[in-house]
mmCIF file of C-alpha atoms in Angstrom:
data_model
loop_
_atom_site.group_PDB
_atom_site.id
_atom_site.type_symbol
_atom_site.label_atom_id
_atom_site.label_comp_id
_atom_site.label_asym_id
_atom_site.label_seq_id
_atom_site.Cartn_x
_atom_site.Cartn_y
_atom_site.Cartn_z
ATOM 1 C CA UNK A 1 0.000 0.000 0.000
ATOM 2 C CA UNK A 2 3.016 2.515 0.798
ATOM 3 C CA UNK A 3 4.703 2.037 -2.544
ATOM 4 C CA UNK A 4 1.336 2.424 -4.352
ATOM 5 C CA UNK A 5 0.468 5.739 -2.767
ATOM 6 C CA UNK A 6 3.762 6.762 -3.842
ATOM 7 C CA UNK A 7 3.772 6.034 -7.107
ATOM 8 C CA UNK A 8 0.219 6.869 -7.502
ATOM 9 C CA UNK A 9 1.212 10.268 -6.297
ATOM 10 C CA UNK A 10 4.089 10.768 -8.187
ATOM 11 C CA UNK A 11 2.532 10.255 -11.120
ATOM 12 C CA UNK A 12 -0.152 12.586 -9.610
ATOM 13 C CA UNK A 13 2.967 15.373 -9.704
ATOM 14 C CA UNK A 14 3.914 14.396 -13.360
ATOM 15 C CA UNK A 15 0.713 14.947 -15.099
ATOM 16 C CA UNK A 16 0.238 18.255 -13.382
ATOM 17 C CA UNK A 17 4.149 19.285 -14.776
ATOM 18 C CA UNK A 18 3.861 18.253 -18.021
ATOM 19 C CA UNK A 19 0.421 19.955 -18.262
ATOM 20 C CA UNK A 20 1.593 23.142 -16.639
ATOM 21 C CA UNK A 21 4.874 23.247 -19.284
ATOM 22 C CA UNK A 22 3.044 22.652 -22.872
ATOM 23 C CA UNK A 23 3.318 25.522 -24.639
ATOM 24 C CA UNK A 24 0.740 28.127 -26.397
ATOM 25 C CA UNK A 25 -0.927 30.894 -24.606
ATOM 26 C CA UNK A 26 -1.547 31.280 -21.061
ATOM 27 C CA UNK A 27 -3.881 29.306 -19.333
ATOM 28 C CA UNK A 28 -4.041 31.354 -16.234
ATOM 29 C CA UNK A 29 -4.529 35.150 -15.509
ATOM 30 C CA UNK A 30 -3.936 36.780 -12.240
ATOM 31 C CA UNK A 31 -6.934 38.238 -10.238
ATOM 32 C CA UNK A 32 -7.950 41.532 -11.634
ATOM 33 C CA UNK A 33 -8.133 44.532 -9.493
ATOM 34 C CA UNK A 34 -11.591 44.980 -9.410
ATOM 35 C CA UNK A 35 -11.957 40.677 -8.519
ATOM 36 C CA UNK A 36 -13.405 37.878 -10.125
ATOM 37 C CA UNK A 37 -17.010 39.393 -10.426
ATOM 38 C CA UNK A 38 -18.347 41.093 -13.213
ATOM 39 C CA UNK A 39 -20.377 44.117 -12.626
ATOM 40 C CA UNK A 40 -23.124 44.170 -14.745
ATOM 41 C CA UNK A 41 -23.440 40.801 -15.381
ATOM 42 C CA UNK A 42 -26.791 38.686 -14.708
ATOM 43 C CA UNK A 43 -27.026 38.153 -11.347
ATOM 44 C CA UNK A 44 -26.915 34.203 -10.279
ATOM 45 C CA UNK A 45 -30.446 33.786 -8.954
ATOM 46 C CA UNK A 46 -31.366 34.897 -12.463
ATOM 47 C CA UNK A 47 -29.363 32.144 -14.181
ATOM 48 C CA UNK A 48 -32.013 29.083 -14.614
ATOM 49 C CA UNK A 49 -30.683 25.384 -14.655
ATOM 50 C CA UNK A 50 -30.872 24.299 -18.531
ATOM 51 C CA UNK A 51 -30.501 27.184 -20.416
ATOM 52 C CA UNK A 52 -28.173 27.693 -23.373
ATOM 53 C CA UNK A 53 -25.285 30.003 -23.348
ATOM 54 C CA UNK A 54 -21.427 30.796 -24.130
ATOM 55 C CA UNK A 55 -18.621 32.563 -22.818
ATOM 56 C CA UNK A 56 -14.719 33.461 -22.616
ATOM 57 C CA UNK A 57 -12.225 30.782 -20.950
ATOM 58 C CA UNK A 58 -10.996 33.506 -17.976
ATOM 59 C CA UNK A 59 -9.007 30.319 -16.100
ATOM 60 C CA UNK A 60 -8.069 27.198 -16.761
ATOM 61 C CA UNK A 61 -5.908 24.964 -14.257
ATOM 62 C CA UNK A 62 -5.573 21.010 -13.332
ATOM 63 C CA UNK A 63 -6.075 22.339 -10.045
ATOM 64 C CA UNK A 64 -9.815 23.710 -10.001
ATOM 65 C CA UNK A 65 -10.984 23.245 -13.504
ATOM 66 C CA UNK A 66 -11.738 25.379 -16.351
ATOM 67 C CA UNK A 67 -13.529 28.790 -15.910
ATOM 68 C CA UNK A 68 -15.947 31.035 -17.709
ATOM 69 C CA UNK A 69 -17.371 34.113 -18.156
ATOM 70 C CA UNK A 70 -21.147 33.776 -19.876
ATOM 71 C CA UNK A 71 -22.300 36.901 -19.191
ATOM 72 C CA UNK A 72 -22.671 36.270 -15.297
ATOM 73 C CA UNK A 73 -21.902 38.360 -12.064
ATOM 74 C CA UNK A 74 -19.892 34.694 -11.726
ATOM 75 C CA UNK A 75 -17.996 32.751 -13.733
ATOM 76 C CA UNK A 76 -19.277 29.413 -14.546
ATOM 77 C CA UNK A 77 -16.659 26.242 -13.990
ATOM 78 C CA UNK A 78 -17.128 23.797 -16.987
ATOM 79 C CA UNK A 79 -17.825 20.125 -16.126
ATOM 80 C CA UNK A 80 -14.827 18.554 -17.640
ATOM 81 C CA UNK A 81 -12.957 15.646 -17.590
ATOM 82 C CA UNK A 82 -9.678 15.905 -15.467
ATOM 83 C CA UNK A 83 -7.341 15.185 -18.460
ATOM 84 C CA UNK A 84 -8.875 17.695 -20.674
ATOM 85 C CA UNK A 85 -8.586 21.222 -18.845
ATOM 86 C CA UNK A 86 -5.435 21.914 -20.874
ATOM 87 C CA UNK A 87 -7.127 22.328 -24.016
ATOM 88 C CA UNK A 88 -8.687 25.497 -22.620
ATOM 89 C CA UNK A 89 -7.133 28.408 -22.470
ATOM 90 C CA UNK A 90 -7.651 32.426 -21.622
ATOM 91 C CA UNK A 91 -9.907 34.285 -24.283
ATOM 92 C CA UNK A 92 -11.194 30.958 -25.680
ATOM 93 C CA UNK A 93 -14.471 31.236 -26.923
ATOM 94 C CA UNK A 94 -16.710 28.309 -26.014
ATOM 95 C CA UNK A 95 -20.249 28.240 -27.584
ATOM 96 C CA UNK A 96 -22.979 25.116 -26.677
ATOM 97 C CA UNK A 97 -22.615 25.219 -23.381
ATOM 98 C CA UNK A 98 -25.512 24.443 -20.965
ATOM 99 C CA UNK A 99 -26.110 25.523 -17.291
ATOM 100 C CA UNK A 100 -26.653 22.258 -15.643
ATOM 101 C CA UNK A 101 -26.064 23.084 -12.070
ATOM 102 C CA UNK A 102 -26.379 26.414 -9.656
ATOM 103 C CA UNK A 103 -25.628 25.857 -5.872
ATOM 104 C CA UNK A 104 -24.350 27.537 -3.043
ATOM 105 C CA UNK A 105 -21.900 26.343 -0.192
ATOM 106 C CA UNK A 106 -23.373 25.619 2.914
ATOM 107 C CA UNK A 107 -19.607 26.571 4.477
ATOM 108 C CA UNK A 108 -18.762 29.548 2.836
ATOM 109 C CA UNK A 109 -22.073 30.757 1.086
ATOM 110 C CA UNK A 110 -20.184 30.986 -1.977
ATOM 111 C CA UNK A 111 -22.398 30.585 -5.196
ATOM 112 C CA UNK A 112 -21.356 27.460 -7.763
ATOM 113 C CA UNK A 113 -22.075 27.401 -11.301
ATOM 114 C CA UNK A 114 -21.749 24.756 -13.422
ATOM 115 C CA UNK A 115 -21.594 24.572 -17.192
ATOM 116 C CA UNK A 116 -21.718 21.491 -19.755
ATOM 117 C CA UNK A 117 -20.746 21.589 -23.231
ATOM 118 C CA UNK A 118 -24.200 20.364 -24.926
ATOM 119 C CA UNK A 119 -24.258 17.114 -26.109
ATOM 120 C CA UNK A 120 -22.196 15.788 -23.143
ATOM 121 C CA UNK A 121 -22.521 14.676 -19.432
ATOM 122 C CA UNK A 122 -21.266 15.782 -16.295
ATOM 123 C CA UNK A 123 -18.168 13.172 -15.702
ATOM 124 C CA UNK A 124 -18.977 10.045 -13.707
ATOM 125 C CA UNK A 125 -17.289 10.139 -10.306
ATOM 126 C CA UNK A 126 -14.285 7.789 -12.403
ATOM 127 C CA UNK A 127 -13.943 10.704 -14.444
ATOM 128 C CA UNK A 128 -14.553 12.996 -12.215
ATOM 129 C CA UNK A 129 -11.724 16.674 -11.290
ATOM 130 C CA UNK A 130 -9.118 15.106 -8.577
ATOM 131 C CA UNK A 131 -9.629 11.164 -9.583
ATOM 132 C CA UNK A 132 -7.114 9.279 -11.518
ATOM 133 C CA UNK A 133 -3.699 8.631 -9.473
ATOM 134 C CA UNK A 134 -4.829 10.496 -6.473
ATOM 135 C CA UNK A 135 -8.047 8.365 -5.779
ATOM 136 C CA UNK A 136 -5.788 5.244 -6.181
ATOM 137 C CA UNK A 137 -3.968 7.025 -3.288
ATOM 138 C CA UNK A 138 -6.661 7.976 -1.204
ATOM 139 C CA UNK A 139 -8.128 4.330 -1.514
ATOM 140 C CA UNK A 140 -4.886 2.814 -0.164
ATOM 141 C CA UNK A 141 -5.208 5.410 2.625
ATOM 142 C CA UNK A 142 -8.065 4.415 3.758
ATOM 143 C CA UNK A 143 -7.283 0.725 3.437
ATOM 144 C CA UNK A 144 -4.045 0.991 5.407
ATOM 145 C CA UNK A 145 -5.915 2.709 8.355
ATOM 146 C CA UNK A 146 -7.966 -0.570 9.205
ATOM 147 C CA UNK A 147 -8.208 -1.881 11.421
ATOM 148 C CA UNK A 148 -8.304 1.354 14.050
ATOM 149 C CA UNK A 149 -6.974 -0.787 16.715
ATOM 150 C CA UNK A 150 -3.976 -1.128 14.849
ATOM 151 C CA UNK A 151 -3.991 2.271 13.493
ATOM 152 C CA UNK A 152 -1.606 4.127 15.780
ATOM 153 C CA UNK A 153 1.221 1.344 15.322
ATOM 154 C CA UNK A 154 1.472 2.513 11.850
ATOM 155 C CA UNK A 155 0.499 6.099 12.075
ATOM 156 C CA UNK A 156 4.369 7.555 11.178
ATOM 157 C CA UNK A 157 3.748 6.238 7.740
ATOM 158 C CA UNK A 158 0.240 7.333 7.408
ATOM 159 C CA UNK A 159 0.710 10.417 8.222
ATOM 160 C CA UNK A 160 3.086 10.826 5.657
ATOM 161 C CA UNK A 161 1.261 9.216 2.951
ATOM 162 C CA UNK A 162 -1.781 10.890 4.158
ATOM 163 C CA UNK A 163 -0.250 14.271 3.724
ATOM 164 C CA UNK A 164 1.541 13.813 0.066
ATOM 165 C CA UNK A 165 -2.142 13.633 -0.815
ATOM 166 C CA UNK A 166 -3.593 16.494 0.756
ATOM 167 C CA UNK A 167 -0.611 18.976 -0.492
ATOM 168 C CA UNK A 168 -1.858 18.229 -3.738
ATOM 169 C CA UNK A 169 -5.856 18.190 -3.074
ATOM 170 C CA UNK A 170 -8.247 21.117 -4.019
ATOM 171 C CA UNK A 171 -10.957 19.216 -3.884
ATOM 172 C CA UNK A 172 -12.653 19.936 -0.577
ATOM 173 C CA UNK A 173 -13.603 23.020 0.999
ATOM 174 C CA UNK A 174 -13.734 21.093 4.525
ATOM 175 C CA UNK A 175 -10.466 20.304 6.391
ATOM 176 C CA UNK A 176 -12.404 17.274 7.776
ATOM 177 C CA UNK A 177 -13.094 15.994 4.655
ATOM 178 C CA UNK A 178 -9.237 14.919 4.452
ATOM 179 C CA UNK A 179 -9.469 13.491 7.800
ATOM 180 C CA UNK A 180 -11.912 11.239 6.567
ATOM 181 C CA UNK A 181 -9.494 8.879 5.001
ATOM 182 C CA UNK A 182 -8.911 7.877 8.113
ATOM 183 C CA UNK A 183 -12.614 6.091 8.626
ATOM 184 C CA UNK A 184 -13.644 5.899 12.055
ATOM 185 C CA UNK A 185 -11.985 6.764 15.432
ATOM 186 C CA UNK A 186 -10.669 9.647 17.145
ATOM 187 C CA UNK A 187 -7.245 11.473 16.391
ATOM 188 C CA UNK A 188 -5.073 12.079 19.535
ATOM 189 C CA UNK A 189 -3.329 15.386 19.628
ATOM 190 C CA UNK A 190 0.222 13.769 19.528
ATOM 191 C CA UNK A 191 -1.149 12.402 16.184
ATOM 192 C CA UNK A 192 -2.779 15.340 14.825
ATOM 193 C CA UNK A 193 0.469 17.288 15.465
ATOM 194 C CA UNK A 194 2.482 14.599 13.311
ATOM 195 C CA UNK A 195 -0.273 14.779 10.626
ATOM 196 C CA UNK A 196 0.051 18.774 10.135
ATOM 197 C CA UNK A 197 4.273 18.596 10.908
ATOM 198 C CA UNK A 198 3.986 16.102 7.701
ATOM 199 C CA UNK A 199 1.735 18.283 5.720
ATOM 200 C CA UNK A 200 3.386 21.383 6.089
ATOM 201 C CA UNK A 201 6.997 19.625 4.923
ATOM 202 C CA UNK A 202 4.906 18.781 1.574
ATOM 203 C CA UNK A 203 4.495 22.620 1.220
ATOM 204 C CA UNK A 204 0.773 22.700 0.440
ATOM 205 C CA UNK A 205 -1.316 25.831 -0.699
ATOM 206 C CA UNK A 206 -1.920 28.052 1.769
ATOM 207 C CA UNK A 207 -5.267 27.896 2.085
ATOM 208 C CA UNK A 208 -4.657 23.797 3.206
ATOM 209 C CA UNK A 209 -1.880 24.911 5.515
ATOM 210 C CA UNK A 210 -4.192 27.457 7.056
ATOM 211 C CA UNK A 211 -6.814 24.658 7.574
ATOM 212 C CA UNK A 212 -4.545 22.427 9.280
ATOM 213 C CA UNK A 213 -3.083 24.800 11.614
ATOM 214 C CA UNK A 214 -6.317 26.184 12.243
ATOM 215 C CA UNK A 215 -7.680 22.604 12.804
ATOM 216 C CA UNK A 216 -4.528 21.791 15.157
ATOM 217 C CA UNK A 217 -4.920 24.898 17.262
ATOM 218 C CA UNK A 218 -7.852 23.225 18.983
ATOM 219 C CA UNK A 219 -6.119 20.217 19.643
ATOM 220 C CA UNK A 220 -2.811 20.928 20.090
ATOM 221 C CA UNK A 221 -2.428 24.738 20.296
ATOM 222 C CA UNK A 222 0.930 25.436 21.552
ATOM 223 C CA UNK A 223 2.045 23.372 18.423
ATOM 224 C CA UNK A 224 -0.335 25.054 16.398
ATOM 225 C CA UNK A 225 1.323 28.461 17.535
ATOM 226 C CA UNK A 226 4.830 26.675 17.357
ATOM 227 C CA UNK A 227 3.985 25.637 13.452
ATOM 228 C CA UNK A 228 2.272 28.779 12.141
ATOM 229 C CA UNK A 229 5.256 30.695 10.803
ATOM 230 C CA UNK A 230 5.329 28.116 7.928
ATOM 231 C CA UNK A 231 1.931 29.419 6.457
ATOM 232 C CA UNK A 232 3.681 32.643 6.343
ATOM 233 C CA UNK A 233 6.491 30.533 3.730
ATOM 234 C CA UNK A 234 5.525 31.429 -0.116
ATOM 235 C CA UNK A 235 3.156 28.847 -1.355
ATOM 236 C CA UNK A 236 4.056 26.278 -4.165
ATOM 237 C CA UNK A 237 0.864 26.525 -6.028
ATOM 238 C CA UNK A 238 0.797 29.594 -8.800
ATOM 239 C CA UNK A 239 -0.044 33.048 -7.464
ATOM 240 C CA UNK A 240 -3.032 32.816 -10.239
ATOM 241 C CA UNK A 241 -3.928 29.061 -9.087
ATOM 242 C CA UNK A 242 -4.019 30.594 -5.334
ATOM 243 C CA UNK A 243 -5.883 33.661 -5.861
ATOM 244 C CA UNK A 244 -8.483 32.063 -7.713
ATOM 245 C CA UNK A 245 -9.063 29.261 -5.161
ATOM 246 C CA UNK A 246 -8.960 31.592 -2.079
ATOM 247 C CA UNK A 247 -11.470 33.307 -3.861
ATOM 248 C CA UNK A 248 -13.520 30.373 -3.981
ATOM 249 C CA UNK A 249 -12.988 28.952 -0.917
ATOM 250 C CA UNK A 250 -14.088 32.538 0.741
ATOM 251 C CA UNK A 251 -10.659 32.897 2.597
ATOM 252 C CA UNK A 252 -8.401 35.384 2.581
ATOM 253 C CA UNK A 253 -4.541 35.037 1.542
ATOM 254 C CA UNK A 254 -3.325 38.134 3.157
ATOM 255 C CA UNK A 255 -0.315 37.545 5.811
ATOM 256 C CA UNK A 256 -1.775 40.436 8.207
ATOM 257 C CA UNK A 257 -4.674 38.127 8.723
ATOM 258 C CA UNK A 258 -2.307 35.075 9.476
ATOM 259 C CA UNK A 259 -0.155 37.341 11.474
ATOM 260 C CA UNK A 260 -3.279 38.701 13.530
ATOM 261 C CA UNK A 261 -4.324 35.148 14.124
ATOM 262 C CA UNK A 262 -0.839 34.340 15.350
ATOM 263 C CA UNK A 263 -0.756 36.934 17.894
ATOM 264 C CA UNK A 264 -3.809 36.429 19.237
ATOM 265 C CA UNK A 265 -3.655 32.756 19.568
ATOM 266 C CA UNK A 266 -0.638 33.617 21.269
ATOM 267 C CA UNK A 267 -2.315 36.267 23.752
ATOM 268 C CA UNK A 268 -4.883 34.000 24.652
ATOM 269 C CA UNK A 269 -3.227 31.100 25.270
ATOM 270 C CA UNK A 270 -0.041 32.860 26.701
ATOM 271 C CA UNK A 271 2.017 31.411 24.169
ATOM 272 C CA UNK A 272 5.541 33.463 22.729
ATOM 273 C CA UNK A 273 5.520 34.510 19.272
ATOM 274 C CA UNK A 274 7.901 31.810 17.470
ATOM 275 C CA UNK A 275 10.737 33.238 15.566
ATOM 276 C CA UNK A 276 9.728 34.914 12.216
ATOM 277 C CA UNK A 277 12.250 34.596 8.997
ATOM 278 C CA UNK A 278 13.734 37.246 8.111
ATOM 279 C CA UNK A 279 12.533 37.360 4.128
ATOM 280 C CA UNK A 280 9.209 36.953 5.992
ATOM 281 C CA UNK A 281 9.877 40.107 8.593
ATOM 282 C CA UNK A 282 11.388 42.323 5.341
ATOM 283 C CA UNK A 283 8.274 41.820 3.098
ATOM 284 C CA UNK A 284 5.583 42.538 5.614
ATOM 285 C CA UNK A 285 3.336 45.750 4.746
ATOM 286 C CA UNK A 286 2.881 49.372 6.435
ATOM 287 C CA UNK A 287 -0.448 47.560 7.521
ATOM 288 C CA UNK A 288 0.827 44.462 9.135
ATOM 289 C CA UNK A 289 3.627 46.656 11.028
ATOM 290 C CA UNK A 290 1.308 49.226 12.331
ATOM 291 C CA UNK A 291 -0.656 46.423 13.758
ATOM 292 C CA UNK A 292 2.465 44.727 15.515
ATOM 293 C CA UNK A 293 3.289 48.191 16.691
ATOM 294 C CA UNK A 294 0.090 48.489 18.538
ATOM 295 C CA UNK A 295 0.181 45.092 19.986
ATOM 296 C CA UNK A 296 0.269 44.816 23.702
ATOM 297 C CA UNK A 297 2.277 41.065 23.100
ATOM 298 C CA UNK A 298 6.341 41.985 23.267
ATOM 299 C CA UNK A 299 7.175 39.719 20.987
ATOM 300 C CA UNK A 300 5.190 41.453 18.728
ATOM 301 C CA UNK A 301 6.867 45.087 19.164
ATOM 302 C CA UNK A 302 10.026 43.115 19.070
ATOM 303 C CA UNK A 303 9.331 41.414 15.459
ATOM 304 C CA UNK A 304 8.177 44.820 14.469
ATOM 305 C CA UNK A 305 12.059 46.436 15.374
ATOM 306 C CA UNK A 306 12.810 43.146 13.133
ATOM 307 C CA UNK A 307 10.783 44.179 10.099
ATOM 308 C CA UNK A 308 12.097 47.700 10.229
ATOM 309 C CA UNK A 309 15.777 46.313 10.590
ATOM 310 C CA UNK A 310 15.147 43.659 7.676
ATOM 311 C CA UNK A 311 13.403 46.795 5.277
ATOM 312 C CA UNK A 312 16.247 49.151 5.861
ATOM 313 C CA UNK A 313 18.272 46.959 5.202
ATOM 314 C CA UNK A 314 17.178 46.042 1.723
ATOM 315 C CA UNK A 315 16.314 49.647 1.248
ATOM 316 C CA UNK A 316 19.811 51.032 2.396
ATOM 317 C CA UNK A 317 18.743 53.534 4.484
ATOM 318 C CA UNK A 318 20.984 56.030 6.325
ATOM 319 C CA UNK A 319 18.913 57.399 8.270
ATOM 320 C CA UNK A 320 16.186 55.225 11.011
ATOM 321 C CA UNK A 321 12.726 54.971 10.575
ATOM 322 C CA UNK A 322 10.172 57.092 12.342
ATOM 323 C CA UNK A 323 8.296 54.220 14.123
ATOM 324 C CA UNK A 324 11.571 53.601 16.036
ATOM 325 C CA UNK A 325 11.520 57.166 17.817
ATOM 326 C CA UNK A 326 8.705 55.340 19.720
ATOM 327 C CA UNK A 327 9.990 52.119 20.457
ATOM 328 C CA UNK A 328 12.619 53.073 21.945
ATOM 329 C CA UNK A 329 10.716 54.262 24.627
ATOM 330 C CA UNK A 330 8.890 51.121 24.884
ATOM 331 C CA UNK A 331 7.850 49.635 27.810
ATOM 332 C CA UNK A 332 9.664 46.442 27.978
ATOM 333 C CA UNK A 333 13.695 46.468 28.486
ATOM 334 C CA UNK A 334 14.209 43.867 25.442
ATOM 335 C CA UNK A 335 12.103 46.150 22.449
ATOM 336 C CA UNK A 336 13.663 49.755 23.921
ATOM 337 C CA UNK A 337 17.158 48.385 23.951
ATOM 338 C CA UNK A 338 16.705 46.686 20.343
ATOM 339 C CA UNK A 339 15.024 50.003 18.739
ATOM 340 C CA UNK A 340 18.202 51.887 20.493
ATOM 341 C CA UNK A 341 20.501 50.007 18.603
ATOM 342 C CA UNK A 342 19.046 50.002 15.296
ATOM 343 C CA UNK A 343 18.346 53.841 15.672
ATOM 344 C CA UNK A 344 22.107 54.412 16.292
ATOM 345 C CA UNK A 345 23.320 51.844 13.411
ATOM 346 C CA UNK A 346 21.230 53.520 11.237
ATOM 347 C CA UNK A 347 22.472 56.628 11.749
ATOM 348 C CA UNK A 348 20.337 58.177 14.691
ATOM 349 C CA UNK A 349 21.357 60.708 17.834
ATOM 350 C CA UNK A 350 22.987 58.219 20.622
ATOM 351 C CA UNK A 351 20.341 59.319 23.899
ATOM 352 C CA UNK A 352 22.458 61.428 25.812
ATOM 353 C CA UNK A 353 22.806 59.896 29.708
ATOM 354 C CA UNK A 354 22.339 62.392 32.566
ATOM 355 C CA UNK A 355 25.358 63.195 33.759
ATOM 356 C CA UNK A 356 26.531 63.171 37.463
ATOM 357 C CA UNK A 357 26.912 67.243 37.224
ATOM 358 C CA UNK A 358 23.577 67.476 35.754
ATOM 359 C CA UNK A 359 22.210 65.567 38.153
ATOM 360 C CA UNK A 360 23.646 68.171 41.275
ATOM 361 C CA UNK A 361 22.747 70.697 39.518
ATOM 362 C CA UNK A 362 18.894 69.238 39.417
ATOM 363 C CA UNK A 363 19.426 68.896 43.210
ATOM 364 C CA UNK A 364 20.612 72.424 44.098
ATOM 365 C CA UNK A 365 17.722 73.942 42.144
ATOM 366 C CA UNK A 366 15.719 71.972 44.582
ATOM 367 C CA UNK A 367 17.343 73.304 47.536
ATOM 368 C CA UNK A 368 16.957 76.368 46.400
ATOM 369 C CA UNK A 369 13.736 76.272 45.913
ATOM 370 C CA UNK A 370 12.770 74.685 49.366
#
């Protein structure tokens, strides 16, 4: 069973490279400014199951499908399947197509269209996005996990098998739908924190790793806190693959969310902030450093001195950054003294110390005044 999950998801891997590599025009756009909408468009309670229509490819990945504009506030996602999404690509005109299905999700109350090319079927669940190799895999899972006496005897090589499939799986808007492979029985928290440690080496999208940490938190949550820095790690799927399956999935990608999280998780449990890398601490925004700034965790303040340090850095400043004129006045010994330095390696006034003849003069004008 191990050696077929691996090969089933290596050649899982292959299919999507080869696909991603052919050449032509682009299958994949970034998100425009103004978002995936279109204003203007029908609106989706107006679009009625059956009817006839056509549109412009706007996406097309192996990831989520092939996407289309049909004159909708919302694209439509044609029912194809799985090997033939690279034959679509941006600004392809597809005519014949048929609305077959409009939904929304019952997580995110995200609205879900879905278009057939007339004359055709919506693929059987053989055929279906996210079958092939990786159902192979997930079938293997699942048989490996039984008996659940025996599960935890094994669970080292589940977990890793388990998590070369979720890294690559879109599929599911639930976290708990990948748990599932597991059939019955409860996951410990030592478990659940070798399931997500596993997960997160396979680099997975974002949105997954976000999941799974947010998933672990209420098991495990000192691990959870101990792990999060890796969501903040560029993800391996394509910034146009990502965008348009945040979007979906009704999450955000921003770090300043996954930094707020962090810092809260780590006031309310009384956890430290874990260290932050520094690529990480040089490319966080004006927004995400005003909000450490403010933060009444010191570890916070202190990452903030480390996101100033890391941007003048790259920015070769010679001369310190406003924000530090207030740090170093902070309230806690570690932040003041770290502002301090930075301010004078930057270029800053040294604080001048009160000197002993200052100080007797301060104490003469007092006797003289009493």
């Amino acid at each position: 069973a191990k050696g077929l999950v691996t090969k089933a998801v290596e050649i899982e891997k292959q299919s999507r490279d080869v696909s991603m590599c052919s050449g032509g025009g682009p299958r994949q756009q970034r998100r425009p400014d103004e978002g995936w909408k279109h204003e203007g468009g029908i609106p989706v309670q107006d679009v009625k199951v059956g009817s006839k229509v056509s549109g412009v490819v706007t996406n097309s990945s192996f990831s989520f499908g092939v996407f289309v504009n049909f004159g909708c506030v919302k694209d439509g996602k044609i029912a194809v399947p799985v090997g033939d999404w690279n034959k679509y690509r941006v600004g392809d005109r597809v005519e014949n197509l048929v609305v077959n299905r409009v939904s929304k999700s019952q997580t995110t109350g995200n609205d879900f269209i879905e278009l057939l090319i007339a004359g055709t079927s919506a693929p059987s669940s053989g055929q279906a996005a996210y079958g092939g190799p990786l159902e192979v895999a997930r079938r293997a899972v699942r048989w490996l996990a039984l008996p659940v006496e025996l599960r935890s005897a094994r669970w080292g090589t589940l977990a890793r098998l388990w998590a070369s499939i979720v890294a690559l799986d879109l599929s599911s808007n639930e976290f708990k739908d990948h748990l599932s492979l597991f059939g019955s029985g409860e996951v410990t928290p030592a478990q659940a924190v070798r399931l997500v440690e596993e997960l997160l080496v396979c680099n997975p999208p974002n949105c997954i790793a976000r999941k799974a940490l947010q998933w672990l938190a209420g098991l495990a949550p000192s691990d959870a806190v101990r792990l999060w820095p890796e969501l903040l790690k560029p993800s391996a799927i394509s910034n146009a693959e990502l965008e348009r399956l945040e979007a979906d999935l009704g999450q955000g990608s921003g770090v300043k969310e996954d930094i707020e999280m962090l810092v809260k998780m780590c006031i309310d449990g009384g956890h430290k902030l874990p260290p932050i890398r520094a690529y990480v601490a040089k490319g966080l925004s004006d927004e995400v450093l005003e909000f450490l700034l403010r933060s009444p965790l010191d570890e916070a303040r202190l990452l903030a001195v480390q996101a100033l340090q890391e941007r003048a850095y790259k920015q070769q400043a010679n001369e310190p950054p406003a924000q530090l004129k207030a740090l170093k006045a902070d309230s806690c010994a570690v932040v003041s003294l770290a502002a301090k330095l930075l301010w004078e390696e930057l270029g800053g006034e040294p604080d001048q110390p009160e000197t002993e003849q200052e100080g007797e003069e301060d104490e003469d004008d007092e006797e003289t005044k009493a």
